[in-house]
Short mmCIF file of C-alpha atoms in Angstrom, two decimals:
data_model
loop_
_atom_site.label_atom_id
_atom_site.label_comp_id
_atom_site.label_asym_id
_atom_site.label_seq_id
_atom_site.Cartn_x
_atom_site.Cartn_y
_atom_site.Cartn_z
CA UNK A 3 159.51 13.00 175.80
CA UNK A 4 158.63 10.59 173.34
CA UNK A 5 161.93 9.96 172.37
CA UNK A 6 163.16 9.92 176.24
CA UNK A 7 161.27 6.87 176.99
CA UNK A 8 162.21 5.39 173.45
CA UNK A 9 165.43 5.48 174.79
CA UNK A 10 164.60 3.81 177.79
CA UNK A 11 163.27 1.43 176.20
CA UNK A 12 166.07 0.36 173.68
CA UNK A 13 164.43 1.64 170.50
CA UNK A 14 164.48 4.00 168.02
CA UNK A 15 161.50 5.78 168.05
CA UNK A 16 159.20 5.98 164.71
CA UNK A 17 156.82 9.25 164.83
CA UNK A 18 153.80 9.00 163.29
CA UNK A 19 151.73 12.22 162.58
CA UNK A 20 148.13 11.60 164.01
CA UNK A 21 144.82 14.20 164.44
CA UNK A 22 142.68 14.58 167.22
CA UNK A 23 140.04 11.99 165.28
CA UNK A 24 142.29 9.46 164.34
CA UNK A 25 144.96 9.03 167.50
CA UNK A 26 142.85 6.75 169.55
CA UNK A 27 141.72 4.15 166.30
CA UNK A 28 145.78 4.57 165.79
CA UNK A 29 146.44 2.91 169.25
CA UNK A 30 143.43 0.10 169.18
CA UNK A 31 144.96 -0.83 165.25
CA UNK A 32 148.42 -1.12 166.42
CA UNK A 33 149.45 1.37 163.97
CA UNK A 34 151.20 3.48 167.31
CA UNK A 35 152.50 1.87 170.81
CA UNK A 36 152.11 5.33 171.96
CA UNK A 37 149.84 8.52 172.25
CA UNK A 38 152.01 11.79 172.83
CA UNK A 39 149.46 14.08 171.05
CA UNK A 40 148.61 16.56 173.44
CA UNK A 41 145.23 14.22 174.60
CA UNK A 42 143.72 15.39 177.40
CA UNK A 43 142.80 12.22 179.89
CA UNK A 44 139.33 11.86 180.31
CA UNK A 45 136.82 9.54 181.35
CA UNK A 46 134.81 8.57 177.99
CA UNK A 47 138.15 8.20 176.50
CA UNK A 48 139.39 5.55 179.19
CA UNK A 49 137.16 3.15 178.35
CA UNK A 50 138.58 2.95 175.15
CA UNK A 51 142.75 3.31 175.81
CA UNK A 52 144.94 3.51 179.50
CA UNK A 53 146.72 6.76 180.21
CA UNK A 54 150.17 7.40 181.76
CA UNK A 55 149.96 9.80 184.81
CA UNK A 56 149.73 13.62 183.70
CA UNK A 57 152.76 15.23 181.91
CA UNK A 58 151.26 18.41 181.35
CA UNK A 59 148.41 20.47 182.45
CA UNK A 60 146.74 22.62 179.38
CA UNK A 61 144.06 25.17 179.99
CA UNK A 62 141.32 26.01 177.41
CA UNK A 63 141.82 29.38 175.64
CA UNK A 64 139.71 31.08 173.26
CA UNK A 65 141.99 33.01 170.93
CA UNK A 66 140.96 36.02 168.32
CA UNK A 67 142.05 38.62 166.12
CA UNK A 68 143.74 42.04 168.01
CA UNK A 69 140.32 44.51 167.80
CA UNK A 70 137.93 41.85 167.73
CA UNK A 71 134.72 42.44 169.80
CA UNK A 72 135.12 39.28 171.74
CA UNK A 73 136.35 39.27 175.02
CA UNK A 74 135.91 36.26 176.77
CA UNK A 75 133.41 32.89 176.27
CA UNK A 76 130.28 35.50 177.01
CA UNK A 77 130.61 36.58 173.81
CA UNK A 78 131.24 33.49 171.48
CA UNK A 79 127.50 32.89 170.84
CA UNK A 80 126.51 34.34 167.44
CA UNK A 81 129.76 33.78 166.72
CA UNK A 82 131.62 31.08 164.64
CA UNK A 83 134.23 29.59 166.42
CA UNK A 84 137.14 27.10 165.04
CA UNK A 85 138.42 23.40 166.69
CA UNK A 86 139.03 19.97 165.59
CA UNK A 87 137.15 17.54 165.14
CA UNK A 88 137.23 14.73 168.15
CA UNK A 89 138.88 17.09 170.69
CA UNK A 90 137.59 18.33 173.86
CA UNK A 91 136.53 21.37 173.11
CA UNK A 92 133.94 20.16 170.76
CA UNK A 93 131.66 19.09 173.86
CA UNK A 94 133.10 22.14 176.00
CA UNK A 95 131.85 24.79 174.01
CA UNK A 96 128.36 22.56 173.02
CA UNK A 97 128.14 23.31 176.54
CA UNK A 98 129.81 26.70 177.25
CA UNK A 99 129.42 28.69 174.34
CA UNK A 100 125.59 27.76 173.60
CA UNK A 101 124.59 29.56 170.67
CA UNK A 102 128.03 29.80 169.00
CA UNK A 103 128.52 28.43 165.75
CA UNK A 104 130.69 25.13 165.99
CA UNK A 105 133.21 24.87 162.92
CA UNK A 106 135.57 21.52 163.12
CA UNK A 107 137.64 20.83 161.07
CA UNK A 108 140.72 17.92 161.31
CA UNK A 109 143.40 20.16 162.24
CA UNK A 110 144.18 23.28 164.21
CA UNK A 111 146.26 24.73 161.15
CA UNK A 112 143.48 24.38 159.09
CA UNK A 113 141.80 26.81 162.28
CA UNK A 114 144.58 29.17 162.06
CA UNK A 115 144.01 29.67 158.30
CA UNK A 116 140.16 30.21 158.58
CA UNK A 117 140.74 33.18 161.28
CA UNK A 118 143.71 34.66 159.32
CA UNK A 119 140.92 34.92 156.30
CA UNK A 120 138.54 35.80 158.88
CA UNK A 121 136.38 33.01 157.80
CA UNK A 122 135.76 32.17 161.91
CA UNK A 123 135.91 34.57 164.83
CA UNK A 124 137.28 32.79 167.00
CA UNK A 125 139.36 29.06 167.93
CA UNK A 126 139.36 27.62 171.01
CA UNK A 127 141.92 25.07 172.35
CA UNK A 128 144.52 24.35 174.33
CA UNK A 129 146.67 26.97 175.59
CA UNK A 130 150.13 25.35 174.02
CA UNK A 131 148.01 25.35 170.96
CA UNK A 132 146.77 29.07 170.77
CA UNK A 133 150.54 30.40 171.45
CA UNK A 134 152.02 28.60 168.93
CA UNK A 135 149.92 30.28 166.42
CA UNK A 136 150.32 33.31 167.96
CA UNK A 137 153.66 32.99 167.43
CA UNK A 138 153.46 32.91 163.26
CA UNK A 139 150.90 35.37 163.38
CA UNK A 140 151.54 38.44 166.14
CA UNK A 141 147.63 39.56 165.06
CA UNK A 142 146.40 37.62 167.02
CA UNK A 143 145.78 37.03 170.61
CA UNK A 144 144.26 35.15 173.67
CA UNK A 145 140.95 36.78 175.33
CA UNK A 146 139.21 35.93 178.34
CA UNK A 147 139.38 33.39 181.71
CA UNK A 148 140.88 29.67 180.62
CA UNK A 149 137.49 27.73 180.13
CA UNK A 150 139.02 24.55 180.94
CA UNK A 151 141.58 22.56 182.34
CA UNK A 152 143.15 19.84 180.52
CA UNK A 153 145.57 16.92 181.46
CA UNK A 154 147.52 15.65 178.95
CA UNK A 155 148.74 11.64 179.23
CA UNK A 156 150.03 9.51 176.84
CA UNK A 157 147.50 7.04 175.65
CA UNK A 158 148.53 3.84 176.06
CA UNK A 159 146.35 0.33 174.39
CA UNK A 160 143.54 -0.55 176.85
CA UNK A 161 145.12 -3.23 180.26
CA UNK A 162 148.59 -3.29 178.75
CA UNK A 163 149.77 -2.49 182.55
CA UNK A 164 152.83 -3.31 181.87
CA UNK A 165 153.67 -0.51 179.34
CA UNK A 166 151.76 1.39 181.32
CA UNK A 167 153.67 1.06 184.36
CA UNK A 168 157.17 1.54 182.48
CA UNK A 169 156.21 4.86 180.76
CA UNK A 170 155.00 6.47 184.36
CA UNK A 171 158.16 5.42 185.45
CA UNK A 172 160.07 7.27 182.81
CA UNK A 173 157.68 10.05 183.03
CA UNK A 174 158.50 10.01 186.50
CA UNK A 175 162.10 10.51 185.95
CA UNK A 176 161.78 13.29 183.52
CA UNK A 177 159.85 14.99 185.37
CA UNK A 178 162.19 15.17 188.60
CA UNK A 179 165.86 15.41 186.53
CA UNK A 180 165.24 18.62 185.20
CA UNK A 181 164.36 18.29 181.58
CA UNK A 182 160.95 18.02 181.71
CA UNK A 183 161.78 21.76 182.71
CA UNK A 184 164.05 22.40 180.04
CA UNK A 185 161.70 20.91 177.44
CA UNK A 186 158.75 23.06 178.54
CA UNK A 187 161.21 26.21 177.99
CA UNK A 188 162.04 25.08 174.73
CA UNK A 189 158.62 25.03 173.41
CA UNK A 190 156.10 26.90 175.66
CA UNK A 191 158.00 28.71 178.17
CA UNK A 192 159.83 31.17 175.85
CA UNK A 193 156.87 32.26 174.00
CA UNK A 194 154.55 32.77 177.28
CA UNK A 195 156.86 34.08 179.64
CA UNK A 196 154.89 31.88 182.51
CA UNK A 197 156.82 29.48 184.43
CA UNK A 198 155.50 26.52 185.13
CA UNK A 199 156.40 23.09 187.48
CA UNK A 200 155.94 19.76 186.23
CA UNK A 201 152.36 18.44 187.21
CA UNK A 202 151.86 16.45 190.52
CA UNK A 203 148.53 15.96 189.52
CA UNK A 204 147.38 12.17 190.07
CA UNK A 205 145.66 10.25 187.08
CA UNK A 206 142.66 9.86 189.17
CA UNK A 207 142.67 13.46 189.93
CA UNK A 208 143.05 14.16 185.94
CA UNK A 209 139.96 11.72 185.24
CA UNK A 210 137.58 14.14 187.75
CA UNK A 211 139.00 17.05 186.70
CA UNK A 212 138.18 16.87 182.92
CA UNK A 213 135.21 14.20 183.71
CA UNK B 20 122.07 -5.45 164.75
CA UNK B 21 120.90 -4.21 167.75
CA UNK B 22 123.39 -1.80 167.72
CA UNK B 23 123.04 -0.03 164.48
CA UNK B 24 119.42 0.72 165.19
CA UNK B 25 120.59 2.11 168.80
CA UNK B 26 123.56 4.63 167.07
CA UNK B 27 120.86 5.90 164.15
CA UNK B 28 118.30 6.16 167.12
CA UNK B 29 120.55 8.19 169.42
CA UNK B 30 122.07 10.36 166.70
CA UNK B 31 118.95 10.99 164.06
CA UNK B 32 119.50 14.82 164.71
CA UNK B 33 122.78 14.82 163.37
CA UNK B 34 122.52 12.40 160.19
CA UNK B 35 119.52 13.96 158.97
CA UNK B 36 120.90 17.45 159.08
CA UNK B 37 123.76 16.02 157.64
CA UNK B 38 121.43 14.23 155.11
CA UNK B 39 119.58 17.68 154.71
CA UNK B 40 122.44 19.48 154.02
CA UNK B 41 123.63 16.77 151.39
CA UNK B 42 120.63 17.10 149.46
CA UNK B 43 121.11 21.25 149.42
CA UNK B 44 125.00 20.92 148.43
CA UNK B 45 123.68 18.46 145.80
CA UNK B 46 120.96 20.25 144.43
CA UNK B 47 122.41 23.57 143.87
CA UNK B 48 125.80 22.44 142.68
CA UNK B 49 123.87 19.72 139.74
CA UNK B 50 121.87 23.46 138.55
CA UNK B 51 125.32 25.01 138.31
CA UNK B 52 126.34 21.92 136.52
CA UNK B 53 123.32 21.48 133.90
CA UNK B 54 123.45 25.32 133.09
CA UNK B 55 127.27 25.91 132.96
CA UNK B 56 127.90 22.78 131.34
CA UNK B 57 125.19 23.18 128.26
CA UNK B 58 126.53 26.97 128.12
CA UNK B 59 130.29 25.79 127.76
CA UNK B 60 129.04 23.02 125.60
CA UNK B 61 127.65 25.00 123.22
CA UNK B 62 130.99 27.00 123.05
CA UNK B 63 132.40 24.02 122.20
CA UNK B 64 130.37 23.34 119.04
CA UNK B 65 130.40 26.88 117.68
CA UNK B 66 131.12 27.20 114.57
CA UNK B 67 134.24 29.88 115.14
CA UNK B 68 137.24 28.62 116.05
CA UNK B 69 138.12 30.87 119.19
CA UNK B 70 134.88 30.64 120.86
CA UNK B 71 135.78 26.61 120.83
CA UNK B 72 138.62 27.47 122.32
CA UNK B 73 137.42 29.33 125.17
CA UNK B 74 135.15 26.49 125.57
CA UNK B 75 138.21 24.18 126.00
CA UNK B 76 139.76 26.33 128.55
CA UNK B 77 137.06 25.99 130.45
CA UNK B 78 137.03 22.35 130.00
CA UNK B 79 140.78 22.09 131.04
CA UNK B 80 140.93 23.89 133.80
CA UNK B 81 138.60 22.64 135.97
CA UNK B 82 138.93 18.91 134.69
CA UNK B 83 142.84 19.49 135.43
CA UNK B 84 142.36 20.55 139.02
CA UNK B 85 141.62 18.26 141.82
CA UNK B 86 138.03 19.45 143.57
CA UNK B 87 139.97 19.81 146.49
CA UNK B 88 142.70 22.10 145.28
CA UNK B 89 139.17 24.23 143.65
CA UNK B 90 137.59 24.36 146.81
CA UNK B 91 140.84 25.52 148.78
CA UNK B 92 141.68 28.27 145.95
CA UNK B 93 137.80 29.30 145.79
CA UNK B 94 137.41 29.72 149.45
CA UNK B 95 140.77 30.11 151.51
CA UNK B 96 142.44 31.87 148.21
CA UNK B 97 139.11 33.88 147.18
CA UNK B 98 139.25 35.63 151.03
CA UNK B 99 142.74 36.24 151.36
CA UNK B 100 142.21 38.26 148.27
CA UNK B 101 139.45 40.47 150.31
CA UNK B 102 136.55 38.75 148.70
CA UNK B 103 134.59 37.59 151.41
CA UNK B 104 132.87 34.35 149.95
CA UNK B 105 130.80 32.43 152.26
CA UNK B 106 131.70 28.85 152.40
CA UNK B 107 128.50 27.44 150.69
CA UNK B 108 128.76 29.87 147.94
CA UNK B 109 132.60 28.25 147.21
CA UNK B 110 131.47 25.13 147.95
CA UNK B 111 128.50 24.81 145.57
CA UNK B 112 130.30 26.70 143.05
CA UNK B 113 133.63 24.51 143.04
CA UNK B 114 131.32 21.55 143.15
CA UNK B 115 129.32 22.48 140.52
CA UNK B 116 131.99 24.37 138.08
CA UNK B 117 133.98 21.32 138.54
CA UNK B 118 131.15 18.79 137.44
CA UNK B 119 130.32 20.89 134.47
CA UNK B 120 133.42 20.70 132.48
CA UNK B 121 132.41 16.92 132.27
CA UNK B 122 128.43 18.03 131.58
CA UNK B 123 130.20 19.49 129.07
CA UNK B 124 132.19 16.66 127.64
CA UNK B 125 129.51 14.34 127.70
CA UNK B 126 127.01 16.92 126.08
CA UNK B 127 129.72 17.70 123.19
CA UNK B 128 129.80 13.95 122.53
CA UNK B 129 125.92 13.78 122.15
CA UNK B 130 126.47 16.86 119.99
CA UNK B 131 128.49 14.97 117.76
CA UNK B 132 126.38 12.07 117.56
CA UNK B 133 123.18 14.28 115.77
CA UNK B 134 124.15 13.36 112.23
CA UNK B 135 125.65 16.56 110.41
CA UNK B 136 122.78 15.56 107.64
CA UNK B 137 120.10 17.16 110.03
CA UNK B 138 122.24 20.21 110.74
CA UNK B 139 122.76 20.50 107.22
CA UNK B 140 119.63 20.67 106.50
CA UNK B 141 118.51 22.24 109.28
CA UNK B 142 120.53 25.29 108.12
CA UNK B 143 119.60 24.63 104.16
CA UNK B 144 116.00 24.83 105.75
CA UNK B 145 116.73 28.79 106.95
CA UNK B 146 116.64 28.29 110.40
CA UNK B 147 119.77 30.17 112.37
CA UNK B 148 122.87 28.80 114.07
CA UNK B 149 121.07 29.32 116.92
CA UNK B 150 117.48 27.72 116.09
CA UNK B 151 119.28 24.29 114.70
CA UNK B 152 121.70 24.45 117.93
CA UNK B 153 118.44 25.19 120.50
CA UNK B 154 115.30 23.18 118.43
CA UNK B 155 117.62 20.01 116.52
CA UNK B 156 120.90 19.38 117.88
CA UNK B 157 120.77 20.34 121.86
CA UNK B 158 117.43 18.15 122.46
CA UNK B 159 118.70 14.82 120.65
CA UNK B 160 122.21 15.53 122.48
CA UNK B 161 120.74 15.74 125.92
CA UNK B 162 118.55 12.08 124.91
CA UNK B 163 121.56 10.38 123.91
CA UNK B 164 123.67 11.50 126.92
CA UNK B 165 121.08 11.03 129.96
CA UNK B 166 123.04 7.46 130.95
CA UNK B 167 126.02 9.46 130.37
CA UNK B 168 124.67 12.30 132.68
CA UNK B 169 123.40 9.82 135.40
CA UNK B 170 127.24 8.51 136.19
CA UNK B 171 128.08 11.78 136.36
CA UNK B 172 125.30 13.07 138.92
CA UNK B 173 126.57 9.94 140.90
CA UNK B 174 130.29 10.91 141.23
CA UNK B 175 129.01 14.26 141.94
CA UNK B 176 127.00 13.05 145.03
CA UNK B 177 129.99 11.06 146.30
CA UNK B 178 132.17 14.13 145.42
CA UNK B 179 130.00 16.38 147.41
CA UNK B 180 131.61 14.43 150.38
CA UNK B 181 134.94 16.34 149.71
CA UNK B 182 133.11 19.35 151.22
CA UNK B 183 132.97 18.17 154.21
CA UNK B 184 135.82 17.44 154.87
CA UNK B 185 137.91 20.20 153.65
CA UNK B 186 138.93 23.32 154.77
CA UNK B 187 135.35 24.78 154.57
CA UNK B 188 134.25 22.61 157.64
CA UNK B 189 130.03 22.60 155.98
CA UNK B 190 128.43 20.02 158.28
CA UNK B 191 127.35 17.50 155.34
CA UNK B 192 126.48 14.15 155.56
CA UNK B 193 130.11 12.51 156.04
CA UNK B 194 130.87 15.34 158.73
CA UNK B 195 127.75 14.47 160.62
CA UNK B 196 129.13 11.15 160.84
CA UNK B 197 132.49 11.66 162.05
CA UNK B 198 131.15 13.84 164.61
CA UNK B 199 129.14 10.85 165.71
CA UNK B 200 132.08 9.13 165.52
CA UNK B 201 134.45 10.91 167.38
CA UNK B 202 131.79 11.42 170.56
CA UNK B 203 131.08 7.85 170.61
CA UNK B 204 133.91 5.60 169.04
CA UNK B 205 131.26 3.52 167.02
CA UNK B 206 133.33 4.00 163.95
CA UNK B 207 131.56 1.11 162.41
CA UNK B 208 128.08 2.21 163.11
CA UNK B 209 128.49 6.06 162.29
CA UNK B 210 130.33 5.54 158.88
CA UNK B 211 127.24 2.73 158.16
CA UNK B 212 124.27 4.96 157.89
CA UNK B 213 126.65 7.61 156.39
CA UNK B 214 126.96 4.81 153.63
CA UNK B 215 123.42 4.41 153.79
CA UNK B 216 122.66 7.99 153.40
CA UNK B 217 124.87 8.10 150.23
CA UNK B 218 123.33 4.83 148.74
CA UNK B 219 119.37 6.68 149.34
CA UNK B 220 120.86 9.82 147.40
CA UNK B 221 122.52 7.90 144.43
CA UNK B 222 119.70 5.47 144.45
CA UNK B 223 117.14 7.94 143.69
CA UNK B 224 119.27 9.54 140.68
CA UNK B 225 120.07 6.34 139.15
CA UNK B 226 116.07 5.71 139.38
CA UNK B 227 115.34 9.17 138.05
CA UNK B 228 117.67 8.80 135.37
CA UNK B 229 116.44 5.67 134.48
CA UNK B 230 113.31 6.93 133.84
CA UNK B 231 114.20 10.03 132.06
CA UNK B 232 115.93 7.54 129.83
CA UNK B 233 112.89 5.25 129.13
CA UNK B 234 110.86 8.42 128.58
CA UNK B 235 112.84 10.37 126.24
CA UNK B 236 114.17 6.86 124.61
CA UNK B 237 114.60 7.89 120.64
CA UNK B 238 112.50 5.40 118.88
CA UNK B 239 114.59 4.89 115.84
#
């Protein structure tokens, strides 16, 4: 996606890696024109950066180890329970999952290697998050209802309408030709086996969803 | 100004169980330091050639590895290999394993600074390998070396920020404050009183040491 509206643009794209902490200081420094980093859209976070419209719609997971003894957010307190530092879920499962032992560290891999070593119970994220380390490690697996729903929009430096205007457009585009499709296939889709439509969802819509 | 006072206001919870937790890493990780770090020290002096060498393995190995590589093998490595280490148990242990190898530098130096005269007649005297190493040499080595021994509690405080931010995820001091940061985007603020925090712990050891130093001063 990033590179579709690169193109659009007239320019080659340069990716820059970026974690949950550091994306939005990224943005305000000028270090990145552009947030794809699956950020959910959310209120506290728009007074700091703009959003495109949605371009994907996440849901919160909580993923274990096949066997464990947890089967759903009921269960997390008492528990230790992996996700990054800055995201979402940080406040989510303050809130949720009282009583559960928060570990955050700055990326999800670094989550994926404490519950291989069984060093937390649990992680909690993003859907799109969960299966891809479900699919280097078949051991593990996603347990109860999604906790949350999360909009993802590209971030976008605060009242540059402008930009903000051209990447909905192109967002708008690849949504309706048919690889917005073919890109969710690629990299959810396949692993999942749940079909999905491009989101209709409305930014404002996005900003009461996640609050 | 204003807002400084507002961010340590809102968020005192977290920085001073960061602050606490700080202190704990600290303290247990400069006893592991002191005791390892005399014990491989003394290695170092024997008088038998292999026993300094083991001493010097020691030394090597963890000077040679970056505290971050330690506390990934002790923790991550340690319970892939089935044994189940808790993350303050690595954490102290790297932290403190690590800063002993330069305890024991610095203590090897003072070591070598006790003229050989006194050990020599220390010896000549009938006392044992031991006694001279325990009663002569080890007490005027440990008074020449407490500057020496200050810088190093110093780096070990700021080191002791490394736990926090690796792979071990303990909610020190510096974690605290990126937690504060990443709820409320004052970046400035947050990493501020972590700063401040750091200055109050090094503060206090460059005082202490400072006074160990005018009280066991060697009046020559």
């Amino acid at each position: 996606m990033g590179k579709a509206i690169a193109e659009e643009l007239g320019v080659k794209p340069k990716l820059i890696e970026a974690v949950s902490d550091n994306r939005i200081p990224f943005l305000e420094k000028g270090t990145a024109d552009l947030i794809l980093s699956t950020m959910t859209i959310n209120k506290e976070r728009d007074t700091e950066i703009d959003f495109s419209e949605p371009y994907y719609i996440a849901r919160g997971r909580i993923l274990v180890p096949k066997g464990s003894d947890i089967k759903g957010l009921e269960d997390l307190p008492g528990k230790s329970v992996c996700t990054a530092l800055g995201s979402t879920y940080e406040e989510t499962l303050r809130e949720q999952a009282k009583g559960a032992d928060l570990k955050l560290v700055d990326t999800y891999s670094e989550c994926l290697e404490l519950i291989q070593n069984e060093a937390v119970d649990a992680v909690s994220t993003d859907d799109v998050i969960l299966t891809g380390m479900i699919t280097q490690d078949k051991n593990l697996q996603l347990v109860g209802k999604p906790l949350t729903t999360e909009p993802y929009g590209a971030g976008i430096k605060e009242g540059d309408t402008q930009f903000k205007a051209f990447v909905d457009r192109v967002l708008r585009k690849y949504k309706a030709d048919g690889r917005w499709a073919a890109s969710y296939q690629k990299w959810v889709g396949r692993y999942t086996n749940v079909k999905q439509e491009p989101p209709t969802t409305s930014l404002k819509e996005a900003l009461e969803i996640s609050g | 100004m204003n807002e400084l006072w507002e961010v340590l206001e809102r968020h005192l919870p977290e920085f001073s169980s960061g602050f606490s937790v700080t202190v704990r890493l600290v303290a247990i990780s400069f006893v592991i330091a002191m005791v390892v770090g005399t014990l491989v020290a003394a290695l170092r002096v024997a008088p038998i050639k292999w026993v300094q060498r083991v001493g010097g393995v020691y030394v090597e190995t963890f000077r040679n590895i970056p505290l971050l590589v330690l506390l990934f093998i002790s923790f991550a490595g340690l319970r892939r290999a089935g044994i189940p280490v808790n993350a303050w148990v690595a954490g102290t242990a790297s932290l403190g394993l690590y800063t002993a190898a330069y305890v024991a530098e610095a203590l090897r130096s003072g070591v070598f600074a006790v003229s050989k005269g006194q050990i020599e007649a220390s010896l000549s005297l009938g006392l044992t390998y031991r006694q001279t190493l325990a009663k002569i040499v080890l007490p005027q080595a440990f008074r020449t070396v407490i500057p020496h021994l200050g810088s190093l509690v110093i780096a070990m405080i700021k080191n002791s920020a490394i736990i926090g931010v690796s792979l071990l995820a303990i909610p020190d001091l510096l974690k605290e404050a990126r937690i504060v940061d990443s709820r409320t985007f004052e970046t400035h603020e947050a990493f501020f009183w972590a700063a401040v925090g750091y200055l109050l712990l090094t503060g206090m050891a460059t005082f202490g040491f400072r006074y160990l130093e005018r009280r066991f001063a060697i009046r020559r």
